[in-house]
Structure formats: structure tokens, C-alpha cells
Coordinates of N, CA, C and O in Angstrom, one line a residue:
M14 N -7.7 10.4 9.6 CA -6.6 11.2 9.2 C -6.9 11.9 7.9 O -7.5 11.3 7.0
K15 N -6.5 13.1 7.7 CA -6.7 13.9 6.5 C -5.4 13.8 5.7 O -4.3 13.9 6.2
A16 N -5.5 13.7 4.3 CA -4.3 13.7 3.4 C -4.8 14.3 2.1 O -5.9 14.2 1.7
I17 N -3.8 14.9 1.4 CA -4.0 15.3 0.0 C -3.6 14.2 -0.9 O -2.4 13.9 -0.9
L18 N -4.5 13.7 -1.6 CA -4.2 12.6 -2.6 C -4.8 12.9 -3.9 O -5.7 13.7 -4.0
Y19 N -4.4 12.2 -4.9 CA -4.9 12.3 -6.3 C -6.2 11.5 -6.4 O -6.2 10.3 -6.2
C20 N -7.3 12.1 -6.7 CA -8.6 11.5 -6.9 C -8.8 11.2 -8.4 O -8.7 12.1 -9.2
L21 N -9.0 9.9 -8.7 CA -9.2 9.5 -10.1 C -10.5 10.0 -10.7 O -10.6 10.2 -11.9
H22 N -11.5 10.2 -9.8 CA -12.8 10.7 -10.3 C -12.8 12.2 -10.5 O -13.3 12.7 -11.4
C23 N -12.1 13.0 -9.6 CA -12.0 14.4 -9.7 C -10.9 14.8 -10.7 O -10.9 16.0 -11.2
N24 N -10.0 13.9 -11.0 CA -8.8 14.2 -11.8 C -7.9 15.3 -11.3 O -7.4 16.2 -12.0
E25 N -7.8 15.4 -9.9 CA -7.0 16.4 -9.3 C -6.7 15.9 -7.9 O -7.3 15.0 -7.4
E26 N -5.7 16.6 -7.3 CA -5.4 16.4 -5.9 C -6.4 17.0 -5.0 O -6.7 18.2 -5.2
T27 N -7.0 16.2 -4.1 CA -8.1 16.7 -3.3 C -7.8 16.2 -1.8 O -7.0 15.3 -1.6
E28 N -8.5 16.8 -0.9 CA -8.4 16.3 0.5 C -9.2 15.0 0.6 O -10.3 14.8 0.1
H29 N -8.6 14.0 1.2 CA -9.2 12.7 1.5 C -9.1 12.4 3.0 O -8.3 12.9 3.7
T30 N -10.1 11.6 3.4 CA -10.1 11.1 4.8 C -9.7 9.7 4.8 O -10.3 8.9 4.1
I31 N -8.7 9.3 5.5 CA -8.2 8.0 5.6 C -8.6 7.4 7.0 O -8.3 8.0 8.0
T32 N -9.4 6.3 6.9 CA -9.9 5.7 8.2 C -9.1 4.5 8.5 O -8.9 3.7 7.6
Y33 N -8.6 4.4 9.7 CA -7.9 3.3 10.2 C -8.7 2.4 11.1 O -9.5 2.9 11.9
E34 N -8.4 1.1 11.1 CA -9.1 0.2 12.1 C -8.0 -0.8 12.5 O -7.4 -1.4 11.7
D35 N -7.7 -0.9 13.8 CA -6.7 -1.7 14.4 C -5.3 -1.4 13.7 O -4.6 -2.3 13.4
G36 N -5.0 -0.2 13.5 CA -3.8 0.2 12.9 C -3.6 0.0 11.4 O -2.5 0.2 10.9
M37 N -4.7 -0.4 10.7 CA -4.6 -0.6 9.3 C -5.6 0.3 8.6 O -6.6 0.6 9.1
I38 N -5.3 0.6 7.3 CA -6.2 1.4 6.5 C -7.5 0.6 6.3 O -7.4 -0.5 5.8
K39 N -8.6 1.2 6.6 CA -9.9 0.6 6.4 C -10.6 1.2 5.1 O -11.2 0.5 4.3
S40 N -10.5 2.5 5.0 CA -11.1 3.2 3.8 C -10.4 4.5 3.5 O -9.8 5.1 4.4
I41 N -10.6 5.0 2.3 CA -10.1 6.2 1.8 C -11.2 6.9 1.1 O -11.8 6.4 0.2
R42 N -11.6 8.1 1.5 CA -12.7 8.9 1.0 C -12.3 10.2 0.5 O -11.7 11.0 1.3
C43 N -12.7 10.6 -0.8 CA -12.4 11.9 -1.3 C -13.5 12.8 -0.7 O -14.7 12.6 -0.8
E44 N -13.0 13.9 -0.2 CA -13.9 14.9 0.4 C -14.6 15.8 -0.6 O -15.7 16.3 -0.3
K45 N -14.1 15.8 -1.8 CA -14.7 16.6 -2.8 C -15.9 15.9 -3.5 O -17.0 16.4 -3.6
C46 N -15.6 14.7 -4.0 CA -16.7 14.0 -4.7 C -17.4 12.9 -3.9 O -18.4 12.3 -4.4
G47 N -16.8 12.5 -2.8 CA -17.4 11.5 -2.0 C -17.0 10.0 -2.3 O -17.5 9.1 -1.7
T48 N -16.2 9.9 -3.4 CA -15.8 8.5 -3.8 C -15.1 7.9 -2.6 O -14.1 8.5 -2.1
E49 N -15.4 6.6 -2.3 CA -14.8 6.0 -1.2 C -14.2 4.6 -1.6 O -14.9 3.9 -2.3
L50 N -13.0 4.3 -1.2 CA -12.4 3.0 -1.5 C -12.3 2.3 -0.1 O -11.7 2.8 0.8
E51 N -13.0 1.2 0.0 CA -13.0 0.4 1.2 C -12.0 -0.7 1.0 O -12.0 -1.4 0.0
I52 N -11.2 -0.9 2.0 CA -10.2 -2.0 1.9 C -10.8 -3.2 2.7 O -11.0 -3.1 3.9
N53 N -11.1 -4.2 1.9 CA -11.6 -5.4 2.5 C -10.4 -6.4 2.6 O -10.1 -7.0 1.6
K54 N -9.9 -6.6 3.7 CA -8.6 -7.4 3.9 C -8.9 -8.8 3.5 O -8.0 -9.4 2.8
E55 N -10.0 -9.4 3.8 CA -10.3 -10.8 3.4 C -10.3 -11.0 1.9 O -9.8 -12.0 1.4
N56 N -10.9 -10.1 1.2 CA -10.9 -10.2 -0.3 C -9.5 -10.0 -0.9 O -9.2 -10.7 -1.9
L57 N -8.8 -9.1 -0.3 CA -7.4 -8.9 -0.8 C -6.6 -10.2 -0.7 O -5.8 -10.5 -1.5
K58 N -6.7 -10.8 0.5 CA -6.0 -12.0 0.7 C -6.2 -13.1 -0.3 O -5.3 -13.9 -0.6
K59 N -7.4 -13.1 -0.8 CA -7.8 -14.2 -1.8 C -7.0 -14.0 -3.1 O -6.7 -14.9 -3.8
N60 N -6.6 -12.8 -3.4 CA -5.9 -12.5 -4.7 C -4.4 -12.2 -4.5 O -3.7 -12.3 -5.5
Y61 N -3.9 -11.9 -3.4 CA -2.5 -11.5 -3.2 C -1.9 -12.2 -2.0 O -2.6 -12.6 -1.1
A62 N -0.6 -12.3 -2.0 CA 0.1 -12.9 -0.9 C -0.2 -12.1 0.4 O -0.2 -10.9 0.4
E63 N -0.5 -12.8 1.5 CA -1.0 -12.2 2.7 C 0.1 -11.2 3.3 O -0.3 -10.1 3.7
D64 N 1.3 -11.6 3.3 CA 2.3 -10.7 3.8 C 2.5 -9.4 3.0 O 2.8 -8.3 3.6
F65 N 2.3 -9.5 1.7 CA 2.4 -8.3 0.9 C 1.3 -7.3 1.2 O 1.6 -6.1 1.4
I66 N 0.1 -7.8 1.4 CA -1.0 -6.9 1.7 C -0.8 -6.3 3.1 O -1.1 -5.1 3.4
E67 N -0.4 -7.2 4.0 CA -0.1 -6.7 5.4 C 0.9 -5.5 5.4 O 0.7 -4.5 6.1
R68 N 1.9 -5.7 4.6 CA 2.9 -4.6 4.5 C 2.4 -3.3 3.9 O 2.7 -2.2 4.4
I69 N 1.5 -3.4 2.9 CA 0.9 -2.2 2.4 C 0.0 -1.5 3.4 O 0.1 -0.3 3.5
L70 N -0.8 -2.3 4.1 CA -1.7 -1.7 5.0 C -1.1 -1.1 6.3 O -1.6 -0.2 6.9
T71 N 0.1 -1.6 6.6 CA 0.8 -1.1 7.8 C 1.9 -0.2 7.4 O 2.6 0.3 8.3
K72 N 2.1 0.2 6.2 CA 3.2 1.1 5.8 C 3.1 2.4 6.5 O 4.2 2.9 6.9
P73 N 1.9 3.1 6.7 CA 1.9 4.3 7.4 C 2.5 4.2 8.8 O 3.3 5.1 9.3
Q74 N 2.2 3.1 9.5 CA 2.7 2.9 10.9 C 4.2 2.8 10.8 O 4.9 3.3 11.7
R75 N 4.7 2.0 9.9 CA 6.2 1.7 9.8 C 6.9 3.0 9.5 O 8.0 3.2 10.0
M76 N 6.4 3.8 8.6 CA 7.1 5.0 8.2 C 7.1 6.0 9.4 O 8.1 6.7 9.6
T77 N 6.0 6.0 10.1 CA 6.0 6.9 11.3 C 7.0 6.5 12.3 O 7.7 7.3 12.9
K78 N 7.1 5.2 12.5 CA 8.1 4.7 13.4 C 9.6 5.0 13.0 O 10.4 5.5 13.8
E79 N 9.8 4.9 11.7 CA 11.1 5.2 11.1 C 11.4 6.7 11.3 O 12.5 7.1 11.7
L80 N 10.4 7.5 11.1 CA 10.5 9.0 11.3 C 10.9 9.3 12.7 O 11.8 10.1 13.0
E81 N 10.2 8.7 13.6 CA 10.4 8.9 15.1 C 11.8 8.5 15.5 O 12.5 9.1 16.3
E82 N 12.3 7.3 15.0 CA 13.6 6.8 15.4 C 14.8 7.5 14.9 O 15.8 7.7 15.6
D83 N 14.7 8.0 13.6 CA 15.9 8.7 13.0 C 15.4 9.6 11.9 O 15.4 9.2 10.7
I84 N 15.0 10.8 12.2 CA 14.4 11.7 11.2 C 15.5 12.0 10.1 O 15.1 12.1 9.0
G85 N 16.7 12.1 10.5 CA 17.8 12.4 9.5 C 17.9 11.4 8.4 O 17.9 11.7 7.2
F86 N 18.0 10.1 8.8 CA 18.1 9.0 7.9 C 16.8 8.9 7.1 O 16.9 8.7 5.9
F87 N 15.7 9.1 7.7 CA 14.4 9.0 7.0 C 14.3 10.0 5.9 O 14.0 9.7 4.8
L88 N 14.6 11.3 6.2 CA 14.6 12.3 5.2 C 15.6 12.1 4.1 O 15.3 12.4 3.0
F89 N 16.8 11.6 4.5 CA 17.8 11.4 3.5 C 17.5 10.3 2.5 O 17.7 10.3 1.3
S90 N 16.8 9.2 3.1 CA 16.5 8.0 2.2 C 15.2 8.2 1.5 O 15.0 7.4 0.5
L91 N 14.3 9.1 1.9 CA 13.0 9.1 1.3 C 13.0 9.4 -0.2 O 12.3 8.7 -1.0
P92 N 13.8 10.3 -0.8 CA 13.7 10.5 -2.2 C 14.1 9.3 -3.0 O 13.5 9.0 -4.0
V93 N 15.1 8.6 -2.6 CA 15.5 7.3 -3.3 C 14.5 6.3 -3.2 O 14.1 5.6 -4.2
R94 N 13.9 6.2 -2.0 CA 12.8 5.1 -1.8 C 11.6 5.4 -2.7 O 11.0 4.5 -3.2
I95 N 11.3 6.7 -2.8 CA 10.1 7.1 -3.6 C 10.3 6.7 -5.1 O 9.4 6.2 -5.7
I96 N 11.5 7.0 -5.5 CA 11.8 6.7 -6.9 C 11.9 5.2 -7.2 O 11.4 4.7 -8.2
T97 N 12.5 4.4 -6.3 CA 12.7 3.0 -6.5 C 11.5 2.1 -6.1 O 11.4 0.9 -6.5
K98 N 10.6 2.6 -5.3 CA 9.5 1.8 -4.8 C 8.6 1.2 -5.9 O 8.3 0.0 -5.8
P99 N 8.2 1.9 -6.9 CA 7.4 1.3 -7.9 C 8.1 0.1 -8.6 O 7.4 -1.0 -8.8
Y100 N 9.3 0.2 -8.8 CA 10.1 -0.9 -9.4 C 10.2 -2.1 -8.5 O 10.0 -3.2 -8.9
R101 N 10.4 -1.8 -7.2 CA 10.5 -2.9 -6.2 C 9.2 -3.6 -6.1 O 9.1 -4.9 -6.0
I102 N 8.1 -2.9 -6.1 CA 6.8 -3.5 -5.9 C 6.5 -4.3 -7.2 O 6.0 -5.5 -7.1
L103 N 6.8 -3.8 -8.4 CA 6.6 -4.5 -9.6 C 7.3 -5.9 -9.6 O 6.8 -6.9 -9.9
E104 N 8.6 -5.8 -9.2 CA 9.4 -7.1 -9.1 C 8.7 -8.1 -8.1 O 8.7 -9.3 -8.4
E105 N 8.2 -7.6 -7.0 CA 7.6 -8.5 -6.0 C 6.3 -9.1 -6.5 O 6.1 -10.3 -6.3
V106 N 5.5 -8.3 -7.2 CA 4.3 -8.8 -7.8 C 4.6 -9.8 -8.8 O 3.9 -10.9 -8.9
K107 N 5.6 -9.5 -9.7 CA 5.9 -10.5 -10.7 C 6.4 -11.8 -10.1 O 6.0 -12.9 -10.6
E108 N 7.1 -11.8 -9.0 CA 7.6 -13.0 -8.3 C 6.4 -13.7 -7.7 O 6.3 -14.9 -7.7
D109 N 5.4 -13.0 -7.1 CA 4.3 -13.6 -6.5 C 3.4 -14.3 -7.6 O 2.9 -15.4 -7.4
I110 N 3.3 -13.7 -8.8 CA 2.6 -14.3 -9.9 C 3.3 -15.6 -10.4 O 2.7 -16.6 -10.6
K111 N 4.6 -15.5 -10.4 CA 5.4 -16.7 -10.8 C 5.2 -17.8 -9.9 O 5.0 -19.0 -10.3
K112 N 5.3 -17.5 -8.6 CA 5.0 -18.5 -7.5 C 3.6 -19.1 -7.6 O 3.5 -20.3 -7.5
S113 N 2.7 -18.3 -7.9 CA 1.3 -18.7 -8.0 C 1.1 -19.7 -9.2 O 0.4 -20.7 -9.1
K114 N 1.7 -19.3 -10.3 CA 1.7 -20.2 -11.5 C 2.3 -21.6 -11.2 O 1.8 -22.6 -11.6
I115 N 3.4 -21.6 -10.5 CA 4.1 -22.8 -10.2 C 3.2 -23.6 -9.3 O 3.1 -24.8 -9.5
K116 N 2.6 -23.0 -8.3 CA 1.8 -23.7 -7.3 C 0.6 -24.3 -8.0 O 0.2 -25.4 -7.8
N117 N -0.1 -23.5 -8.9 CA -1.2 -24.0 -9.7 C -0.8 -25.2 -10.6 O -1.6 -26.1 -10.7
R118 N 0.3 -25.1 -11.2 CA 0.8 -26.1 -12.1 C 1.0 -27.4 -11.3 O 0.7 -28.5 -11.7
D119 N 1.6 -27.3 -10.1 CA 2.0 -28.5 -9.3 C 0.7 -29.1 -8.7 O 0.8 -30.3 -8.4
T120 N -0.4 -28.4 -8.5 CA -1.6 -29.0 -8.0 C -2.5 -29.6 -9.0 O -3.4 -30.2 -8.7
K121 N -2.1 -29.5 -10.3 CA -2.9 -30.1 -11.3 C -2.5 -31.5 -11.6 O -1.5 -32.0 -11.3

């Protein structure tokens, strides 16, 4: 799939190729500079909660499904979701870190 994304190496929005495997993002490659980010699901699981990573990797599929089911609601809710998503993710990451600290403390 092709998408226009911001490339940290080019310092601008460029065309990227997103490669999927089994319905999940496998890699993202900048067409201008060739920088590629490979998503290694097993390594991500070691550092983050499995369900959180699963939701990130399947987000494109879920958004497509929402769009197909009710385009009006999808378009109406999108601006609010875009604005609030960073805050919601931050809160979730903070909660995961808190749980991890409690788990590590309890196993000592």
C-alpha cells in the first residue's frame, strides 16, 4: 500500500510503501531515501503489552471496517479521534508501565 507519511530522515512528507503480512503491518519504507522500518512483532511483545501492539498493528483494518460500515459516523468522529488519540495512548502506556512496575515489585 502507498501512503504519504512524514519521514524523519528526509524531514518532509514523502511517499512510503507499507507492507502487510497476515493483515498486519510488516514494514514501512520511504520511497525517497529508502529508510525502512521493519515491525518485528516478537520483539515488540517483549517490551509492550501484547494486546496494545495487536491493536496498533490491526488499526488500518479496523478503520477500514468502520468506514465501510458507517461512513457518516466515521467521518464525523474522525477529527475528535485524531485530536484525542495521542492523549488516550499516553494514558494507556502510563497504565501499562504502572502495571509492569507492580508486577516486577511483586516478583522480587
